[in-house]
Short mmCIF file of C-alpha atoms (C1' of nucleotides) in Angstrom, two decimals:
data_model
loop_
_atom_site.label_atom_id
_atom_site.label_comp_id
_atom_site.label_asym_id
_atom_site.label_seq_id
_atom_site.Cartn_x
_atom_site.Cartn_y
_atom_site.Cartn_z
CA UNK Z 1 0.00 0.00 0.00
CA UNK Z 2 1.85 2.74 -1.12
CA UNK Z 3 1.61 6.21 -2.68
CA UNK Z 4 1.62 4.46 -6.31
CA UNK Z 5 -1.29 2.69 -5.03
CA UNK Z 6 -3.26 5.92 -4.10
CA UNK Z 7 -2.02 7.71 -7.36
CA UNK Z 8 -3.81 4.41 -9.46
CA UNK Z 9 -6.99 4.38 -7.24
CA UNK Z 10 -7.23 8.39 -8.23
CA UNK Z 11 -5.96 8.76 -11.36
CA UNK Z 12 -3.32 10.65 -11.06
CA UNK Z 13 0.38 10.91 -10.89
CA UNK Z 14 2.12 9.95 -7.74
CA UNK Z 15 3.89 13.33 -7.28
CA UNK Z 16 0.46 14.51 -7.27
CA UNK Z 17 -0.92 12.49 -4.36
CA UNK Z 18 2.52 13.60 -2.74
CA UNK Z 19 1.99 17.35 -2.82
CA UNK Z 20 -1.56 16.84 -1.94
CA UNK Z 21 -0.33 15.02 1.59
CA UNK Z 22 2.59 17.58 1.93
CA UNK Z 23 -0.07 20.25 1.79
CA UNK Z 24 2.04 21.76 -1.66
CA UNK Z 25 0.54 24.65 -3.28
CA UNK Z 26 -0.58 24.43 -6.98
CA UNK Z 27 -3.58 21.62 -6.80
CA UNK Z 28 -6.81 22.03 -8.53
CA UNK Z 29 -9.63 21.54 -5.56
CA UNK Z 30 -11.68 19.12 -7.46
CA UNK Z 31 -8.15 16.81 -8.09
CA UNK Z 32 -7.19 17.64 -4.43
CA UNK Z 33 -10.94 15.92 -3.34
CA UNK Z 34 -9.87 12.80 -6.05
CA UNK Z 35 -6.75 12.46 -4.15
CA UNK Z 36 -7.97 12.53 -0.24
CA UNK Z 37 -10.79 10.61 -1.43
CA UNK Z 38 -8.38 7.59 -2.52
CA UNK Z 39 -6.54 8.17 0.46
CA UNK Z 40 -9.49 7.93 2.90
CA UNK Z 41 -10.90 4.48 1.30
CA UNK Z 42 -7.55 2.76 1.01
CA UNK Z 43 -6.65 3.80 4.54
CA UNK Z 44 -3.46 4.73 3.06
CA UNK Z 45 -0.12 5.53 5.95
CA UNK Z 46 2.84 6.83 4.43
CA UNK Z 47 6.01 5.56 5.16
CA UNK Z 48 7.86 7.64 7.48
CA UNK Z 49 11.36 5.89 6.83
CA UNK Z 50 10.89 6.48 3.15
CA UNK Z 51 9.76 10.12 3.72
CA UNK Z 52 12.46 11.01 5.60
CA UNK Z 53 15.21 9.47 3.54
CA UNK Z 54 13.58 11.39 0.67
CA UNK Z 55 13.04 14.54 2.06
CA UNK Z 56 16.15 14.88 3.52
CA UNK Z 57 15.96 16.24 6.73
CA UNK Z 58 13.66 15.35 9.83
CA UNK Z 59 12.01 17.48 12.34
CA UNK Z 60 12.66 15.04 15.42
CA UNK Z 61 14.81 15.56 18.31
CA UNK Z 62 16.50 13.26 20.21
CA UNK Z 63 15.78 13.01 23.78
CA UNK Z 64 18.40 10.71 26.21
CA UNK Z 65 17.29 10.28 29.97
CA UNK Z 66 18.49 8.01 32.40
CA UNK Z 67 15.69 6.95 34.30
CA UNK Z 68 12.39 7.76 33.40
CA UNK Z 69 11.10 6.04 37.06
CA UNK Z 70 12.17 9.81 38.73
CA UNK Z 71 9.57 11.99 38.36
CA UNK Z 72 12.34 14.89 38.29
CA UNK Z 73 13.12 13.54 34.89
CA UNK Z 74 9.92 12.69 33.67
CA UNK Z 75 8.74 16.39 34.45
CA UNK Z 76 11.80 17.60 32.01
CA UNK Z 77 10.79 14.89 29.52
CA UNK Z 78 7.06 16.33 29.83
CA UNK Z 79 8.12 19.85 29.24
CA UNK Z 80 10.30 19.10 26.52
CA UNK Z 81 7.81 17.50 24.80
CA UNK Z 82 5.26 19.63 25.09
CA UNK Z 83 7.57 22.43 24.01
CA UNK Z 84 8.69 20.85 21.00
CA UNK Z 85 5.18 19.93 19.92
CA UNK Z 86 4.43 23.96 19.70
CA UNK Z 87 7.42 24.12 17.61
CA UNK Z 88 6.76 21.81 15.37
CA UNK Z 89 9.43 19.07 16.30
CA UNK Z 90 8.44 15.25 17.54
CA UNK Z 91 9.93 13.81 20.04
CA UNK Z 92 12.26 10.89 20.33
CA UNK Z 93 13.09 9.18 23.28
CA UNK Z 94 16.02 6.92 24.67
CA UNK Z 95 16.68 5.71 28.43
CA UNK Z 96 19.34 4.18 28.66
CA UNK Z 97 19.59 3.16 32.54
CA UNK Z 98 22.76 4.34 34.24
CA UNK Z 99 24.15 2.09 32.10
CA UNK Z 100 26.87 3.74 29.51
CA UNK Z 101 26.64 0.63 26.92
CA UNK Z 102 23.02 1.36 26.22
CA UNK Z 103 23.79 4.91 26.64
CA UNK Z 104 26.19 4.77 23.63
CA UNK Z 105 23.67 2.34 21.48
CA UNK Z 106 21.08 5.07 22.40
CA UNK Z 107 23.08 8.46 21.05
CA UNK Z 108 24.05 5.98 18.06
CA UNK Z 109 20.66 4.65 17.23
CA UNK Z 110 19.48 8.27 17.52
CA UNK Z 111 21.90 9.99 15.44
CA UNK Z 112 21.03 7.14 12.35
CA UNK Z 113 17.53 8.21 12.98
CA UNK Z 114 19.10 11.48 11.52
CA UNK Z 115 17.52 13.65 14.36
CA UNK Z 116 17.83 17.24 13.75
CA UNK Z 117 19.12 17.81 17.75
CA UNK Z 118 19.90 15.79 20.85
CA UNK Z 119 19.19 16.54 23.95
CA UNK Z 120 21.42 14.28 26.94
CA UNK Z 121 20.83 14.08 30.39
CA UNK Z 122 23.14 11.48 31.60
CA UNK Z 123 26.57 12.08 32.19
CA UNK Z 124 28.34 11.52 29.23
CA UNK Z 125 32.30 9.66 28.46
CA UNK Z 126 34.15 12.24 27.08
CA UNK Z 127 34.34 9.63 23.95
CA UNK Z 128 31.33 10.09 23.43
CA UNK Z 129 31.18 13.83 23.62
CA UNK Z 130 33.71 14.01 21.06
CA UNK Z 131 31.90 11.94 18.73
CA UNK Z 132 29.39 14.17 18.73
CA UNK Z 133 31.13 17.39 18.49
CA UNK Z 134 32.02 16.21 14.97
CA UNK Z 135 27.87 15.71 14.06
CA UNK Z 136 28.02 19.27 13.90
CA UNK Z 137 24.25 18.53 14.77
CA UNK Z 138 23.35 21.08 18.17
CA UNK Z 139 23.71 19.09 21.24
CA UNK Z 140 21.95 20.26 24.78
CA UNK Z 141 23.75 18.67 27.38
CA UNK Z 142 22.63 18.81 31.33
CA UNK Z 143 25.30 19.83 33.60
CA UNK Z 144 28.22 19.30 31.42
CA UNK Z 145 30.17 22.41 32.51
CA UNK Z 146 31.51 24.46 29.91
CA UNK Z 147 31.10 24.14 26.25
CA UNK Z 148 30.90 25.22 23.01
CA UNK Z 149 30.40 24.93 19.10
CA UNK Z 150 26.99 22.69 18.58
CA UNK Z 151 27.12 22.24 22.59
CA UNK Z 152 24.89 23.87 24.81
CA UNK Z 153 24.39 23.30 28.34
CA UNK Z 154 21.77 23.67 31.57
CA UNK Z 155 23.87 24.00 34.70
CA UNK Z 156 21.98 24.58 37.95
CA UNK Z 157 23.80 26.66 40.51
CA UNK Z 158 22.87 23.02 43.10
CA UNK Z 159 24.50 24.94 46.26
CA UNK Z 160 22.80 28.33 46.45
CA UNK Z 161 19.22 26.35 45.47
CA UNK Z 162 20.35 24.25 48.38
CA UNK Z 163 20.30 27.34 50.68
CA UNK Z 164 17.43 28.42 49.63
CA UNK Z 165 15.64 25.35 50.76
CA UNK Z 166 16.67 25.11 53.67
CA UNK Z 167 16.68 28.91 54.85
CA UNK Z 168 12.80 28.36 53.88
CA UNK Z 169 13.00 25.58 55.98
CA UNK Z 170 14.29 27.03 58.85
CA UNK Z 171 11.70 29.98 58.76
CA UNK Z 172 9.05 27.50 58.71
CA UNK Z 173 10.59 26.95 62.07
CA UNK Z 174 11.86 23.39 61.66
CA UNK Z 175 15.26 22.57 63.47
CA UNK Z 176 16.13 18.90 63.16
CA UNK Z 177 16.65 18.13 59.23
CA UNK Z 178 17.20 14.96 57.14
CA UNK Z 179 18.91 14.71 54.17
CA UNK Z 180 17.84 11.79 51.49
CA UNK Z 181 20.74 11.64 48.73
CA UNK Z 182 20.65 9.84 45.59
CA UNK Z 183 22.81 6.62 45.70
CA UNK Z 184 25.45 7.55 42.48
CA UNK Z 185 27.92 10.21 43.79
CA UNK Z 186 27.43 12.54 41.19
CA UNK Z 187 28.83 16.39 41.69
CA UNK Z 188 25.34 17.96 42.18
CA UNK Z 189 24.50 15.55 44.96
CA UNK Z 190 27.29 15.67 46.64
CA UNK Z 191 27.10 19.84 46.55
CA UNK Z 192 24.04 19.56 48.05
CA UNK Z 193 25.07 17.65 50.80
CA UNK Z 194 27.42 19.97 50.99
CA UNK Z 195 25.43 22.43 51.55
CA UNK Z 196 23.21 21.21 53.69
CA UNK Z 197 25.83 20.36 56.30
CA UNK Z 198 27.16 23.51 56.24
CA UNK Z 199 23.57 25.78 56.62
CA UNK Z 200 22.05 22.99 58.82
CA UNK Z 201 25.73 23.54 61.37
CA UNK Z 202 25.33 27.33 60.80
CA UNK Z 203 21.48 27.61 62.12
CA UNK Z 204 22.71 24.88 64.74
CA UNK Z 205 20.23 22.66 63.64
CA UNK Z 206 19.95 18.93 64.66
CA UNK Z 207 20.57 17.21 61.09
CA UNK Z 208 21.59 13.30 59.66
CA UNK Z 209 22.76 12.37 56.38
CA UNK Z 210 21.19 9.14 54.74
CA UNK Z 211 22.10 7.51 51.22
CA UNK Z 212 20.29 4.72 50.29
CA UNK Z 213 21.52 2.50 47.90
CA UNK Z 214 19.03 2.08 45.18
CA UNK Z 215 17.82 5.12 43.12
CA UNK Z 216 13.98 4.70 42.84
CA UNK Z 217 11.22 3.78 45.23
CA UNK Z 218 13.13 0.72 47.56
CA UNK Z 219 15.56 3.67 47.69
CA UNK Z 220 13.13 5.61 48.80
CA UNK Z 221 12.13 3.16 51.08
CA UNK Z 222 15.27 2.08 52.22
CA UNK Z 223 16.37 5.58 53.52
CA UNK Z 224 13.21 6.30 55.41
CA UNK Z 225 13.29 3.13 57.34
CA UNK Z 226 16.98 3.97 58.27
CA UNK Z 227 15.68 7.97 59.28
CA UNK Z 228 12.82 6.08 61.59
CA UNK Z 229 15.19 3.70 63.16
CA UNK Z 230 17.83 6.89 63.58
CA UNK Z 231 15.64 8.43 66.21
CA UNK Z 232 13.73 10.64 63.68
CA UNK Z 233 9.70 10.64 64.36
CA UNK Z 234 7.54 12.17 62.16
CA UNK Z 235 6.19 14.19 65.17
CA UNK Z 236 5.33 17.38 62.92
CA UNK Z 237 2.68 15.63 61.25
CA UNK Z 238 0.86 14.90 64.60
CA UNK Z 239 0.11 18.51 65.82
CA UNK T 1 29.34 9.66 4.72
CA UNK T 2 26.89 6.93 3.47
CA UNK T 3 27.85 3.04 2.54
CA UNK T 4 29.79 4.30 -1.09
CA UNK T 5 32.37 6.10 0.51
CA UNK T 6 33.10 3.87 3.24
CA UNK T 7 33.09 1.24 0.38
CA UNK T 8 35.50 3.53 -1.56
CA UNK T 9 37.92 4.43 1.63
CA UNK T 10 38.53 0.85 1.92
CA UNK T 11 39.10 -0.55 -1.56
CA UNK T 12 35.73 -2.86 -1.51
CA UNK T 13 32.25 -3.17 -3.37
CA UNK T 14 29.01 -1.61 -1.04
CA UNK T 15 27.52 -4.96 -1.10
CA UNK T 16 30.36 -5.95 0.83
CA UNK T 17 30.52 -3.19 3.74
CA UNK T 18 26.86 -4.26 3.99
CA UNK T 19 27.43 -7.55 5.00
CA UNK T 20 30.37 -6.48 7.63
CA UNK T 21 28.17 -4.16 8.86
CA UNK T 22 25.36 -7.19 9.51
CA UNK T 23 27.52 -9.81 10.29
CA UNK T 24 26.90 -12.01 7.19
CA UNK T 25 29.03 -15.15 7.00
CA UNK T 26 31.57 -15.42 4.36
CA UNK T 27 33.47 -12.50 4.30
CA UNK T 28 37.30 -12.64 4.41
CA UNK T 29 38.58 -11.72 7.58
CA UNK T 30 41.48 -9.18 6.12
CA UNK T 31 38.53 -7.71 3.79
CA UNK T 32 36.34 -7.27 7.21
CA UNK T 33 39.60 -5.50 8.85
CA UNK T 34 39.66 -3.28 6.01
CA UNK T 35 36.40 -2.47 6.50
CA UNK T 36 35.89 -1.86 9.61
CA UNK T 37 38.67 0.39 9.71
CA UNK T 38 37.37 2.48 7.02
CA UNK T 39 33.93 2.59 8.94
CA UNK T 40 36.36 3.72 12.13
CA UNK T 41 38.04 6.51 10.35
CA UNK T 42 35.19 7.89 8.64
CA UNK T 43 32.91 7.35 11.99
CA UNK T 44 30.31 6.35 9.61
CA UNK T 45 26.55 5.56 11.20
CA UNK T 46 24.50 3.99 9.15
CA UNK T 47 21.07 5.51 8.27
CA UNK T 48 18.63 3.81 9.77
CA UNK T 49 15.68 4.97 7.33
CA UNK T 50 17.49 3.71 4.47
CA UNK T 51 18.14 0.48 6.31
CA UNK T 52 14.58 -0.28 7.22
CA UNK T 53 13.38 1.00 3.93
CA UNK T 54 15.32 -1.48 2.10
CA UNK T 55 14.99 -4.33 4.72
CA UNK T 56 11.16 -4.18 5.44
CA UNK T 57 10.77 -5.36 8.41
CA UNK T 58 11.69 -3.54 11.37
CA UNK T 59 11.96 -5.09 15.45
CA UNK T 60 10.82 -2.18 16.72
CA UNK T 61 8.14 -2.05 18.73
CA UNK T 62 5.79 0.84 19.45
CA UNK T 63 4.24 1.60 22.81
CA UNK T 64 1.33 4.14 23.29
CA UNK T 65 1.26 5.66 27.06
CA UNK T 66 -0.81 8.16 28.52
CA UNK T 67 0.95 9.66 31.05
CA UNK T 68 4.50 9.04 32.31
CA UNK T 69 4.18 11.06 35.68
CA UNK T 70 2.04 8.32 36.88
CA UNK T 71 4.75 5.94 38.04
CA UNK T 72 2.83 2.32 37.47
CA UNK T 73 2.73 3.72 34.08
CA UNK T 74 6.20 4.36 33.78
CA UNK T 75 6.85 1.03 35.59
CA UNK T 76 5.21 -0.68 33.17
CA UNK T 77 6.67 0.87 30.03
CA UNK T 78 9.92 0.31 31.92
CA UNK T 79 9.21 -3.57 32.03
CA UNK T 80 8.08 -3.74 28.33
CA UNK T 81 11.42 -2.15 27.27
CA UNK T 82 13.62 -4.33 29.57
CA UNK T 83 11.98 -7.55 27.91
CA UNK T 84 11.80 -5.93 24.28
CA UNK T 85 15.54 -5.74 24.53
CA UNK T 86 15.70 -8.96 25.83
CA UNK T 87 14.25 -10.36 22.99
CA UNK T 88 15.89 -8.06 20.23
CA UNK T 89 13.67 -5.46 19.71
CA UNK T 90 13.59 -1.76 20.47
CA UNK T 91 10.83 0.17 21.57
CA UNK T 92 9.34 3.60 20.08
CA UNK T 93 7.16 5.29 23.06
CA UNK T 94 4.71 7.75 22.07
CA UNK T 95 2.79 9.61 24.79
CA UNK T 96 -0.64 11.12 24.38
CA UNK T 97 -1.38 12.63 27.44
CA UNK T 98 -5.13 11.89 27.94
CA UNK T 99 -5.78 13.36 24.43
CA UNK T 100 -7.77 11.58 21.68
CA UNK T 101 -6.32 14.13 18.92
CA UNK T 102 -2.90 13.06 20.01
CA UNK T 103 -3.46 9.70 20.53
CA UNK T 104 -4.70 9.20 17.06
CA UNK T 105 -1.58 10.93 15.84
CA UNK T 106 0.57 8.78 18.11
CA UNK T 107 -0.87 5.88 16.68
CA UNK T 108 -0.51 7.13 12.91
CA UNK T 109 3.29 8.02 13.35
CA UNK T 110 4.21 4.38 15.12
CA UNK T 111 2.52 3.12 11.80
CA UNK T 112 3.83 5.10 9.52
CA UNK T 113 7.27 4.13 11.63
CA UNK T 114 6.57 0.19 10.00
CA UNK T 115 6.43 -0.96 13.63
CA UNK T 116 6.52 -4.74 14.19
CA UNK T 117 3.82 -4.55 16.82
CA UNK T 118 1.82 -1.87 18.76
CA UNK T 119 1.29 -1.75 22.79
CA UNK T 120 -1.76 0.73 23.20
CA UNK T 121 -2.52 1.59 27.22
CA UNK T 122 -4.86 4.89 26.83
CA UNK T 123 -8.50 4.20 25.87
CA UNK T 124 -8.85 4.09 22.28
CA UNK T 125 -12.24 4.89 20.39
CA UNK T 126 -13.80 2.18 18.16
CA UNK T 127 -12.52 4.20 15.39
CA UNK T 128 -8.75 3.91 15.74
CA UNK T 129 -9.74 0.11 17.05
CA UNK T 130 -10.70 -0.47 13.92
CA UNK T 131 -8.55 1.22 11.97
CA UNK T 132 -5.82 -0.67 14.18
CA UNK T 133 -7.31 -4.66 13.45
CA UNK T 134 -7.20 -4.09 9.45
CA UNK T 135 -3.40 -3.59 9.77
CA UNK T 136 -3.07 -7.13 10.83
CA UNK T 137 0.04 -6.11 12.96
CA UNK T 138 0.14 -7.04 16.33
CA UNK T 139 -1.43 -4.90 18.64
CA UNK T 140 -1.49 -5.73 22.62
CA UNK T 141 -4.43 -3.45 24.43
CA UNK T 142 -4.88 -3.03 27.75
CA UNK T 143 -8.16 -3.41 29.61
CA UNK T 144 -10.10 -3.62 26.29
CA UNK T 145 -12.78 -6.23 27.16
CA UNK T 146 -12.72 -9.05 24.62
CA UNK T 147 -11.18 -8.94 21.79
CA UNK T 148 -9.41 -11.64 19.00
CA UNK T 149 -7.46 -11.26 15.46
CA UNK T 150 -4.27 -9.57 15.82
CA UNK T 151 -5.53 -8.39 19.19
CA UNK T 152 -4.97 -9.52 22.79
CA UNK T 153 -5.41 -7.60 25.88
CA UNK T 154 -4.20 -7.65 29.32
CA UNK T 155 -6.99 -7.46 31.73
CA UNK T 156 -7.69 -7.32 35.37
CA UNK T 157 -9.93 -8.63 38.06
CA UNK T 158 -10.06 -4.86 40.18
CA UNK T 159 -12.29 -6.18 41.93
CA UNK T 160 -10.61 -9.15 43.26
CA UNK T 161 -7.73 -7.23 43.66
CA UNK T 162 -9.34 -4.08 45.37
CA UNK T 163 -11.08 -7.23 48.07
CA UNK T 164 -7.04 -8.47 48.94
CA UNK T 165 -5.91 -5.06 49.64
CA UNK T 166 -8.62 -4.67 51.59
CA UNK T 167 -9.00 -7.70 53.16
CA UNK T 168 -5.33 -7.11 54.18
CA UNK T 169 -5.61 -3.54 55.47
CA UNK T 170 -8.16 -5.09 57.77
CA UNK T 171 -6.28 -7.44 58.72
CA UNK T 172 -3.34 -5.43 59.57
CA UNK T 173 -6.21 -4.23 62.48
CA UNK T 174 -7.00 -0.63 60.50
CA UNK T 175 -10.69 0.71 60.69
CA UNK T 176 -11.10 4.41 59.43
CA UNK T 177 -9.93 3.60 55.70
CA UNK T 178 -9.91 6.45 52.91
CA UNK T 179 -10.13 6.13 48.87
CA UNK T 180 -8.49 8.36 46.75
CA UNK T 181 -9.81 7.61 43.08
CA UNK T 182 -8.36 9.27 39.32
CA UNK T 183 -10.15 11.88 38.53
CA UNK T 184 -11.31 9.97 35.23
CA UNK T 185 -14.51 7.97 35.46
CA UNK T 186 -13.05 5.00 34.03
CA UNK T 187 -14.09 1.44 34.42
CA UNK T 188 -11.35 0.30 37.20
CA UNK T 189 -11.25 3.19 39.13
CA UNK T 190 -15.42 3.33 39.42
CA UNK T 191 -14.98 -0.89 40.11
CA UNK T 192 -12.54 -0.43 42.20
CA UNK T 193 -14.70 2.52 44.13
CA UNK T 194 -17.65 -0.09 44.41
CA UNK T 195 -15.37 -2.47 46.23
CA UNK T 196 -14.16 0.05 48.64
CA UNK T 197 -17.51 0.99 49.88
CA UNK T 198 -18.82 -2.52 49.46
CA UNK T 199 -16.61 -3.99 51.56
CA UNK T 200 -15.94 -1.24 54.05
CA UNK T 201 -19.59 -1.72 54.75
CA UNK T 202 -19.46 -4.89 55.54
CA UNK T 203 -16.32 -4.77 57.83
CA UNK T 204 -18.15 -2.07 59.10
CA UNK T 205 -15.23 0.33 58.81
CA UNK T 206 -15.49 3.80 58.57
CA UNK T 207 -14.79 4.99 55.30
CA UNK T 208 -14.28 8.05 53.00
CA UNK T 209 -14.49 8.63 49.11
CA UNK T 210 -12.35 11.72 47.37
CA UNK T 211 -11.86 12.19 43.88
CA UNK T 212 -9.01 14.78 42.96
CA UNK T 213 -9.78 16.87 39.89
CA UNK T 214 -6.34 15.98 38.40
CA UNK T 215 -4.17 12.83 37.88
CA UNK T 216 -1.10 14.09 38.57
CA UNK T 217 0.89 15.13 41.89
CA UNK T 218 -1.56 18.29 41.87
CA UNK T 219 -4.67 16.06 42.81
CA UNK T 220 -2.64 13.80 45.28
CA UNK T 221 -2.35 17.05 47.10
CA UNK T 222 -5.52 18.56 46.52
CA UNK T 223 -7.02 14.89 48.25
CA UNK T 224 -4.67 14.59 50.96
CA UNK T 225 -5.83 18.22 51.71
CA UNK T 226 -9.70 17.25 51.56
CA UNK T 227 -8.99 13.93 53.62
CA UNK T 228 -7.12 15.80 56.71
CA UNK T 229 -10.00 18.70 56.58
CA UNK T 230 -12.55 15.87 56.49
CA UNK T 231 -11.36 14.52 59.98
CA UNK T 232 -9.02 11.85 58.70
CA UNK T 233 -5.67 12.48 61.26
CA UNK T 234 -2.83 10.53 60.37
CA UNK T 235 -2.61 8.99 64.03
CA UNK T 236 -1.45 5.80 63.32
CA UNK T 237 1.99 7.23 62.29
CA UNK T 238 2.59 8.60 65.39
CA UNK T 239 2.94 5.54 67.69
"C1'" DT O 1 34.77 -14.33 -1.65
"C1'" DT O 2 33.24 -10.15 -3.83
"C1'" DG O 3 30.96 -6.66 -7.03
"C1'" DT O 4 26.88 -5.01 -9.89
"C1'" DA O 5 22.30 -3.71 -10.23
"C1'" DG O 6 17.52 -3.39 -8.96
"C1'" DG O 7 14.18 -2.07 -5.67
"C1'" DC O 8 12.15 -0.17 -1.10
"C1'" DG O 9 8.40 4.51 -0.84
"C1'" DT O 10 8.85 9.21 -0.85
"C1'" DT O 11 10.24 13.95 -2.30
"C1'" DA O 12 12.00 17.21 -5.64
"C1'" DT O 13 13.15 18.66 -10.35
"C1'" DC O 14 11.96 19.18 -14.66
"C1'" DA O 15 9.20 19.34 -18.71
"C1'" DA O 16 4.73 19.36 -20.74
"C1'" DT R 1 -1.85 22.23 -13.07
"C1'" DT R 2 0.22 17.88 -13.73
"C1'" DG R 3 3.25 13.61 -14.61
"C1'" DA R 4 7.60 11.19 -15.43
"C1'" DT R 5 11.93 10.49 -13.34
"C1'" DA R 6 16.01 10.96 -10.72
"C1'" DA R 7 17.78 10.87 -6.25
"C1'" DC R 8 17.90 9.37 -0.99
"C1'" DG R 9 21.02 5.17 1.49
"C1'" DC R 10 20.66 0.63 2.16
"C1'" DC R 11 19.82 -4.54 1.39
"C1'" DT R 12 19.83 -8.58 -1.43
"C1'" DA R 13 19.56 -11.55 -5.25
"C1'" DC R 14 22.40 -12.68 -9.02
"C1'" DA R 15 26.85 -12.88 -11.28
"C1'" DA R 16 31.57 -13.30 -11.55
#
DNA sequence: TTGTAGGCGTTATCAA
DNA sequence: TTGATAACGCCTACAA
């Protein structure tokens, strides 16, 4: 079922039926009504590999997460989406978890998908980087430091959000704090531990330090078993 | 930067960097060196368009979601791409958040995408259903009642389900028992619902209905809010 | 063991 | 306003 087949079931040319589904200026309305007409009763689905290898260039971006599970990262997948929809761009995505195998099949498959950008959350081997530096296609990375050419980068400023937090915190009057830290000792977590340490000893609040092992729900778990059994009661919650 | 000039850079036909590249049998080793070399030095990717285009079929497999945030949903789409790779395919998710427009679209561009199979979770309307069975591919739906062809479906006694969970909470020695429900009126949640009351009733437990406006952390809020203003103290926590 | 050529479905370029 | 026809990059008989 292809767009020969339409073209025959109209009775027209097949470049027709093309610039009728591309929307192409230049088509008489009564052949226009032959062609969508052919379409509609053949339930005729172009073939999006063919398109694109045709037309050239795609209008899909590449999107790499780690771990969909973390609602932190499926918020940024969310609003990337949705931001890319009002610009016209789809939406390709590739988790490759933690793992930097997958996360190297991932970048690859997407770059033979010809995406027009990539966006990478995990951390990256510098290999990797390199590799594409050469694409020349733009790259957004997430937290990568400094960069340049077709890199661009989100960096958070991790310690003063970290004070932040907890001076709100503290004006809400709380003095004994817990800190929950993701398991992988990446530089942001370890800022905000940081961080925390140091405000929590400046306000001379009562404070503990727990990193689970797991990143995801038994995390999750894990940690707030160990912040129960370490003497901390939820006593807030009980007016 | 396509299969010619890596042909070229190493001195053999196309046909043969083809087969390297797929790991056909009968290629001499020195000519696969060569090869592979060239495909080194040029950091050539293949295009994956042209590649399914000329091949046909694709593994790839498309999944349909309908929201991410909600982590069973995520869970599951995490489990269907775990076993997909396991079995050599890839996945292609598409989310349609709650939105028949998109969802059609979804649908249309996993098509168009020559998927091997489909995994719908959203509701679908008879329509796409339809449209969907005359493909003849695959298509896996989830809750969808009966259904045969290329169809199967997953499906779930909520009822059954909804009695354990209760029968356990009871168990466990808890009377005052709270429901929060999606804000959609679908099938589960209002069979599930029924099951709540029903069998509070006849525990004679004291028990309370709320139904956030949104499915999303928004309406987890808004209900906890509604439950503690309705009376329901977290005591229990608080030894 | 390797190369040549035809075809996959679409878009784009010409003529007509 | 249309219709052939040549790419697009790859795979796969078929030959050599």
């Amino acid at each position: 079922m292809n767009l020969q087949d339409v073209a025959n079931k109209a009775g027209v040319g097949a470049a027709t039926v093309s610039r009728v589904l591309n929307g192409h200026p230049g088509v008489k309305a009564s052949t226009r009504a032959k062609v969508l007409r052919a379409v509609e009763d053949l339930k005729y689905k172009p073939n999006l590999h063919a398109r694109s290898l045709a037309g050239g260039r795609s209008q899909v971006l590449g999107i790499v997460m780690a771990n969909l599970y973390n609602p932190f990262f499926a918020d940024i997948y969310h609003a990337i989406e949705t931001h890319a929809r009002q610009s016209g761009y789809e939406t390709l995505l590739a988790n490759s978890s933690h793992d930097m195998k997958w996360l190297k099949a991932s970048v690859h498959r997407l770059l033979g998908q010809q995406v027009a950008g990539l966006g990478v959350f995990p951390e990256m081997e510098p290999a990797i980087l390199d590799e594409l530096r050469e694409t020349r296609i733009p790259v957004v990375l997430f937290d990568a430091g400094a960069v340049g050419g077709n890199f661009t980068t989100i960096d958070f400023d991790y310690r003063k959000g970290a004070r932040m937090l907890l001076d709100l915190i503290h004006a809400l009057g709380h003095r004994r704090l817990a800190y929950i830290g993701a398991p992988l000792l990446l530089q942001p977590t370890e800022t905000r531990r940081i961080e925390f340490l140091e405000t929590t000893a400046r306000y001379g609040s009562e404070s503990l330090v727990v990193t689970p092992v797991d990143d995801g729900f038994a995390g999750g778990r894990e940690a707030a078993r160990e912040l129960l059994r370490s003497g901390f009661q939820l006593r807030r919650f009980c007016a």
